[in-house]
Tab-separated table of C-alpha atoms in Angstrom:
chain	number	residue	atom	x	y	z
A	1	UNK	CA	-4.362	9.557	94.874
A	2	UNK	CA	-0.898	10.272	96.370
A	3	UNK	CA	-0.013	13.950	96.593
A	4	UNK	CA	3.394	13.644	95.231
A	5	UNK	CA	1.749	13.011	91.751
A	6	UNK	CA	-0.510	15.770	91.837
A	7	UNK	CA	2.466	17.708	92.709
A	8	UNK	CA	4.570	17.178	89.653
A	9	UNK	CA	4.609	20.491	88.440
A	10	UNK	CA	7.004	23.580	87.945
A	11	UNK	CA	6.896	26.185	90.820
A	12	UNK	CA	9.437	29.004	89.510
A	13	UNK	CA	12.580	28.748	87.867
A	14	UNK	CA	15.966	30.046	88.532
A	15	UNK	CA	18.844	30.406	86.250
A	16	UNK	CA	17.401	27.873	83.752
A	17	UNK	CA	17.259	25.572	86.917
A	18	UNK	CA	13.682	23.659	86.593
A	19	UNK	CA	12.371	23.505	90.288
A	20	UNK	CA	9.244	21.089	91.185
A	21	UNK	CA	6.651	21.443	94.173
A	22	UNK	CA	7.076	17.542	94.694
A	23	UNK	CA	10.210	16.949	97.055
A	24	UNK	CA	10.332	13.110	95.381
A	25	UNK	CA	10.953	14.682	91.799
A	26	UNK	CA	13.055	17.445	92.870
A	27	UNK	CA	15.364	15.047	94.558
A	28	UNK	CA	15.186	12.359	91.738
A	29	UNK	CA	16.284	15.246	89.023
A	30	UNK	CA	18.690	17.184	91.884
A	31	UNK	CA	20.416	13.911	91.719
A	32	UNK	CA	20.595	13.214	87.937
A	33	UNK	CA	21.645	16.310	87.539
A	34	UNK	CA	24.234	16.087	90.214
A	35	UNK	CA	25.906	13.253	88.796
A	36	UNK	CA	26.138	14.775	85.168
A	37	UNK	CA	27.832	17.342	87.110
A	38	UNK	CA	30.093	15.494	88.763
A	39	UNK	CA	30.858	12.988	85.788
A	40	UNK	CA	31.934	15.881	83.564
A	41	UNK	CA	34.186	17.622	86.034
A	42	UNK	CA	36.165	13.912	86.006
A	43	UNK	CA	36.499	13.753	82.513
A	44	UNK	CA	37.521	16.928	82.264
A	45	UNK	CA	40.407	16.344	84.815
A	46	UNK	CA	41.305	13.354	83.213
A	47	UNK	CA	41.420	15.165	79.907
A	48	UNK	CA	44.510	17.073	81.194
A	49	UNK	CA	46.106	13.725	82.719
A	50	UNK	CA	48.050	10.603	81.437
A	51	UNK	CA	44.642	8.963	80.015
A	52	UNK	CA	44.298	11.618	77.761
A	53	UNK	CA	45.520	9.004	75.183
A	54	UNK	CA	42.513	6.615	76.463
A	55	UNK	CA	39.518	9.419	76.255
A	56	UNK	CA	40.589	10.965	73.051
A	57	UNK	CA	37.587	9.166	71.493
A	58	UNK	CA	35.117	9.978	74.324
A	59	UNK	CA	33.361	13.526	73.949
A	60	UNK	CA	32.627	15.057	77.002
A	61	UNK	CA	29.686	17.378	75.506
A	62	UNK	CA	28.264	14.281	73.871
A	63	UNK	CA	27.997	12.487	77.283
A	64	UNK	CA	26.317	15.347	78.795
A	65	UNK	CA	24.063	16.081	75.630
A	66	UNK	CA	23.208	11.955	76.440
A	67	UNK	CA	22.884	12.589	80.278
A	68	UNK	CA	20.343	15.511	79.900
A	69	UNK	CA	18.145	13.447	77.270
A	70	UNK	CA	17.671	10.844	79.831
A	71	UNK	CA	16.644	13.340	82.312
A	72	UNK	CA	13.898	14.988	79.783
A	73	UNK	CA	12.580	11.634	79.301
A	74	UNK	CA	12.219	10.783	82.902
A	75	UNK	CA	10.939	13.647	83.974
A	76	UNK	CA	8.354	13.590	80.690
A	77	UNK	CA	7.669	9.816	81.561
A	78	UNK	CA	6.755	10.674	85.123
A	79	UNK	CA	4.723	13.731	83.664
A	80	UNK	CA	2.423	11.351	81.355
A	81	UNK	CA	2.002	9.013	84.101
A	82	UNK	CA	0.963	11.472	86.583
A	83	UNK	CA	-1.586	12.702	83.821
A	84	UNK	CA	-3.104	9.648	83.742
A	85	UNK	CA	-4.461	9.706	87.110
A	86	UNK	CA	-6.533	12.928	86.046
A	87	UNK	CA	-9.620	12.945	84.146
A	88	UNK	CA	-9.888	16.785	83.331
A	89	UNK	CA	-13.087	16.471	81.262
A	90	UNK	CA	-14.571	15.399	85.229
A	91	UNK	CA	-12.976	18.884	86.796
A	92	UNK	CA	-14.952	21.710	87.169
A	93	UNK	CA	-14.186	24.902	84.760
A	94	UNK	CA	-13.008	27.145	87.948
A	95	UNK	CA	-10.118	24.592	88.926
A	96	UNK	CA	-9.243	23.904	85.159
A	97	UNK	CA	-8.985	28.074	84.541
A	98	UNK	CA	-7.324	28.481	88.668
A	99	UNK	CA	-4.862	26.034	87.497
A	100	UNK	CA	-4.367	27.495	83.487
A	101	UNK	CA	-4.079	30.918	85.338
A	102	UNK	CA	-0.976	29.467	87.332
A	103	UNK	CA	0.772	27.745	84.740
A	104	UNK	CA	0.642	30.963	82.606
A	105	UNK	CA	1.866	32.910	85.869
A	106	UNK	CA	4.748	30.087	85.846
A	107	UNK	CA	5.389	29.802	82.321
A	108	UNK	CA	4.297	26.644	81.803
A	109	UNK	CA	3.969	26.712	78.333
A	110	UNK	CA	7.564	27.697	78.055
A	111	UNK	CA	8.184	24.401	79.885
A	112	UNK	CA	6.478	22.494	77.601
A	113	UNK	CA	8.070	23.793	74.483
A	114	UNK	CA	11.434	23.606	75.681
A	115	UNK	CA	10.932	19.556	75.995
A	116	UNK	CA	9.623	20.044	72.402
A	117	UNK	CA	12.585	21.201	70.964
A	118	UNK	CA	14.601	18.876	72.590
A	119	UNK	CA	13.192	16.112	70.784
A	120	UNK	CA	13.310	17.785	67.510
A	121	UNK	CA	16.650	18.478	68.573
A	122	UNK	CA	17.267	14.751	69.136
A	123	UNK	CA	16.129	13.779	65.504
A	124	UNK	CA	18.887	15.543	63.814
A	125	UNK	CA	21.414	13.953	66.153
A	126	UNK	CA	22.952	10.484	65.257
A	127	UNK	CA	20.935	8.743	68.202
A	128	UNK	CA	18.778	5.848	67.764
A	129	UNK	CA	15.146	6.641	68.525
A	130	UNK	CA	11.798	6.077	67.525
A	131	UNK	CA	10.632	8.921	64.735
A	132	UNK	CA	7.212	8.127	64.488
A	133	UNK	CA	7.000	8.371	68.717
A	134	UNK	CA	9.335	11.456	68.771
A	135	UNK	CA	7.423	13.566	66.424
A	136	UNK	CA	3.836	12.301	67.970
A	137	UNK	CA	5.456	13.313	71.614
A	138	UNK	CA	6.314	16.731	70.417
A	139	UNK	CA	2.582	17.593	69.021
A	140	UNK	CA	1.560	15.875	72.156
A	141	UNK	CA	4.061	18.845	74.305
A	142	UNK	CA	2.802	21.460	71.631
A	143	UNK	CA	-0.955	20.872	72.467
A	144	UNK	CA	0.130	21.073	76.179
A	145	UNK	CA	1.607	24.529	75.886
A	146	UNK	CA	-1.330	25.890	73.229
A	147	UNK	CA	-3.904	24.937	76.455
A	148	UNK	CA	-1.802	26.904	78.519
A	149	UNK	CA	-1.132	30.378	76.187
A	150	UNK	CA	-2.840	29.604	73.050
A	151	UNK	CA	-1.454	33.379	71.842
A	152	UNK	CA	2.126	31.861	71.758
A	153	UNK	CA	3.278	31.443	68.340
A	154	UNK	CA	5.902	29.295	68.973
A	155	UNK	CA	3.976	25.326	69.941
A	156	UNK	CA	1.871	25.940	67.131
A	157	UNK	CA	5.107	26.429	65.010
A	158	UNK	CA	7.108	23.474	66.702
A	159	UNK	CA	3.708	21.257	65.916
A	160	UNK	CA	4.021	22.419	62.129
A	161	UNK	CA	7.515	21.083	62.005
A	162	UNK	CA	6.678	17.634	63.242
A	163	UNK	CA	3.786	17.152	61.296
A	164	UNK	CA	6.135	17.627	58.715
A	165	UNK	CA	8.228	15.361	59.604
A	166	UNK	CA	5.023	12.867	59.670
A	167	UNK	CA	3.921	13.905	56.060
A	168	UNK	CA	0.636	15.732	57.530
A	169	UNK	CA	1.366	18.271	54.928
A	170	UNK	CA	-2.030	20.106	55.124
A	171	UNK	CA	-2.207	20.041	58.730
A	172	UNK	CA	0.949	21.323	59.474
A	173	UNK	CA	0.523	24.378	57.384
A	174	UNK	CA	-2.822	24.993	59.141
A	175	UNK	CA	-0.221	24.911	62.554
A	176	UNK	CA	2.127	27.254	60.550
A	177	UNK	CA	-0.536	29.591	59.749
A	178	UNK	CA	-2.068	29.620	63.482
A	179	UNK	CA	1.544	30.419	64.163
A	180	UNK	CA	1.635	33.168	62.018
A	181	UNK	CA	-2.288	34.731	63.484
A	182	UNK	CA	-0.271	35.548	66.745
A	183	UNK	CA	3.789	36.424	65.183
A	184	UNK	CA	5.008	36.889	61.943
A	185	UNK	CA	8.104	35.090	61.209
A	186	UNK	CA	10.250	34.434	58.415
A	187	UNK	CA	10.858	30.968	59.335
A	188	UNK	CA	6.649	29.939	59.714
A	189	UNK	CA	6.759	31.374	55.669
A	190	UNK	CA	9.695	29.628	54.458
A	191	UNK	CA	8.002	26.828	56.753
A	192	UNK	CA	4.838	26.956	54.699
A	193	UNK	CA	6.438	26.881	51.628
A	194	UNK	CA	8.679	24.417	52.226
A	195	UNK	CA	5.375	22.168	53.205
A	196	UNK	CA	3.204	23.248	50.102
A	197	UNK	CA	6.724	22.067	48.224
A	198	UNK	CA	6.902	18.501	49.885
A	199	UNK	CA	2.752	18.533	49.166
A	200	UNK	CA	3.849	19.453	45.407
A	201	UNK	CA	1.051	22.309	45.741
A	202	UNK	CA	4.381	24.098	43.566
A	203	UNK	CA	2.572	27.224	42.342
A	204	UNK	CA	1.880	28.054	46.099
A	205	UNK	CA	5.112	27.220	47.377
A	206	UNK	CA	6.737	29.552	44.859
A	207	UNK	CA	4.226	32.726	45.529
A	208	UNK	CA	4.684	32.231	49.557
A	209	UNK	CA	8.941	32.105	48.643
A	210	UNK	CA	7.820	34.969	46.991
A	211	UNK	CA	6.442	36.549	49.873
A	212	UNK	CA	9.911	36.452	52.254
A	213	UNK	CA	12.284	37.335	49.170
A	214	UNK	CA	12.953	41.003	50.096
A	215	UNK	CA	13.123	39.701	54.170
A	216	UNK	CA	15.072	36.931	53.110
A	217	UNK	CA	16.213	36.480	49.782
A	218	UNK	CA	18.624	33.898	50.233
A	219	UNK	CA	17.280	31.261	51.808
A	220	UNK	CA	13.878	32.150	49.674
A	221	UNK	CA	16.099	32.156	46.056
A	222	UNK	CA	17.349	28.576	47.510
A	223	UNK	CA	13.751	27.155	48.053
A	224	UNK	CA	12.640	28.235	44.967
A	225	UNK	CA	15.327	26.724	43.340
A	226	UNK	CA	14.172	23.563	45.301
A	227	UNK	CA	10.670	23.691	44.291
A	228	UNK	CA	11.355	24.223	40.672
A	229	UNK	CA	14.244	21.180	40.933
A	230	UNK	CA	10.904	18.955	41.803
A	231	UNK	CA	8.831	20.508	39.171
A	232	UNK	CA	11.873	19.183	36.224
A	233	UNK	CA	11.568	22.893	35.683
A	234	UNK	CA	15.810	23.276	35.755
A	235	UNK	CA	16.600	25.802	33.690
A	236	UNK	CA	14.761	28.025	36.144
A	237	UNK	CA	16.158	25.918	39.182
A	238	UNK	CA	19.786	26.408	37.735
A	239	UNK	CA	19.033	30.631	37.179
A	240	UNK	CA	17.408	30.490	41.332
A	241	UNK	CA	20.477	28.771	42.475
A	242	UNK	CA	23.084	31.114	40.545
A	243	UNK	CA	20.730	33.862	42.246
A	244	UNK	CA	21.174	32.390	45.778
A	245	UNK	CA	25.145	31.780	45.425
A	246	UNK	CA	25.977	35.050	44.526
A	247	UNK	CA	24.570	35.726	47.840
A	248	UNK	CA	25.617	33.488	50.036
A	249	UNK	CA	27.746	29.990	49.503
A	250	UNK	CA	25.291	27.330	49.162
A	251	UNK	CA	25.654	24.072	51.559
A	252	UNK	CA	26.323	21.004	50.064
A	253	UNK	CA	23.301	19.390	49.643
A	254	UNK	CA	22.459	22.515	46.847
A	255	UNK	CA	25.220	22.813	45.295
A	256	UNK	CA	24.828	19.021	44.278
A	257	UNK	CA	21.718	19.673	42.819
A	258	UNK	CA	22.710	22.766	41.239
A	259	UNK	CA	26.126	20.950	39.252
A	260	UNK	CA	23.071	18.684	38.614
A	261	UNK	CA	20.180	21.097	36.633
A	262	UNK	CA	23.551	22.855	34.854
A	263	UNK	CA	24.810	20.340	33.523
């Protein structure tokens, strides 16, 4: 087995710079990331030129927002490959808890999450990908970073999210609550709620909203308003989202709703 696969790993980080033992990946991603540095700096010089007129259409961030996902996906590709080269089940318990010891030490798990929220990331964006894939990659990253710290809250949180985005109701609350065991968050409740909604388990979606309304009362008077729009209950959606607007102006999406049940 070559080294340079075993060695795909993070050693230590510096200034959000991610820096690998292998000299073959560092170089690879030195040089991606070079070249999104370099590209930008021309467009941005051009941006002040005569060609403004011809790059008026191009966005700079968008290109390096583009760049970077590339980069994630190489360096994930070449992470999935390397992992198939390694049976763990056949490793002894001392090497898998040496080597759990140092990616804790490294903050590994961090790693790990922060590819997972890059793909979430990436479904809300306009780019073609597959959803099915993305959300299966990010459980995949979650389960990752839970072998590493299983007392982070945060993987278990991220996997809740895209099992939601799956329709694994059920499961994903039982990754919401796990989140919840180790940090309680307003988001993991209105999280929750928002998955017994989508599960039409109403009656508990409206006592967990319930739960977060003196923490947050907007955003909990807005998904009970929600919940009750799915259960035809209106007049009660209509009183939730007068509740929720004297609060705060609701986006767009509720305020359709709301002209809707008021009518």
């Amino acid at each position: 087995m070559s080294k340079e696969w075993e060695d795909i790993k993070v050693n230590r980080r510096k200034k959000d710079r991610v820096v690998f033992e292998s000299p073959l990946v560092q170089s690879i991603y030195d040089g991606v990331g070079h070249l999104k540095e370099e590209t930008t700096e021309i467009l941005k010089e051009m941006d002040t030129t005569e060609f403004r007129q011809r790059v008026d259409d191009f966005e700079i961030e968008e290109f390096g927002e583009i760049a970077m996902n590339h980069i994630t996906d190489f360096a994930d590709d070449l992470s999935r490959f390397k992992d198939n080269f390694i049976d763990r089940d056949d490793m002894p318990d001392i090497v898998m808890q040496t080597s759990r010891d140092a990616k804790v030490a490294l903050n590994r798990d961090e790693d790990y999450i922060r590819r997972a929220k890059r793909r979430l990331d990436r479904l809300k964006s306009s780019e073609l990908i597959d959803i099915y894939k993305t959300n299966i990659r990010v459980i995949e990253l979650c389960d990752k970073a839970i072998a590493v710290n299983e007392e982070n809250f945060e993987p278990y949180y991220l996997k809740g999210i895209a099992l939601v985005n799956l329709q694994e109701y059920d499961a994903a609350i039982e990754q919401f609550i796990n989140s919840l065991v180790y940090t309680d968050t307003v988001d993991a409740r209105l999280a929750i709620a928002n998955a017994n909604r989508l599960n039409r388990d109403f009656n508990d979606a409206i006592s967990v909203y319930n739960s977060v309304l003196a923490v947050d009362p907007y955003e909990a008077l807005k998904g009970k308003a929600y919940v009750y729009y799915d259960w035809l209950k209106y007049g009660q959606a209509n009183q939730c989202f007068r509740q929720a607007s004297e609060l705060h102006e609701l986006d767009e999406e509720s305020q359709k709703i709301w002209d809707e049940v008021r009518v």
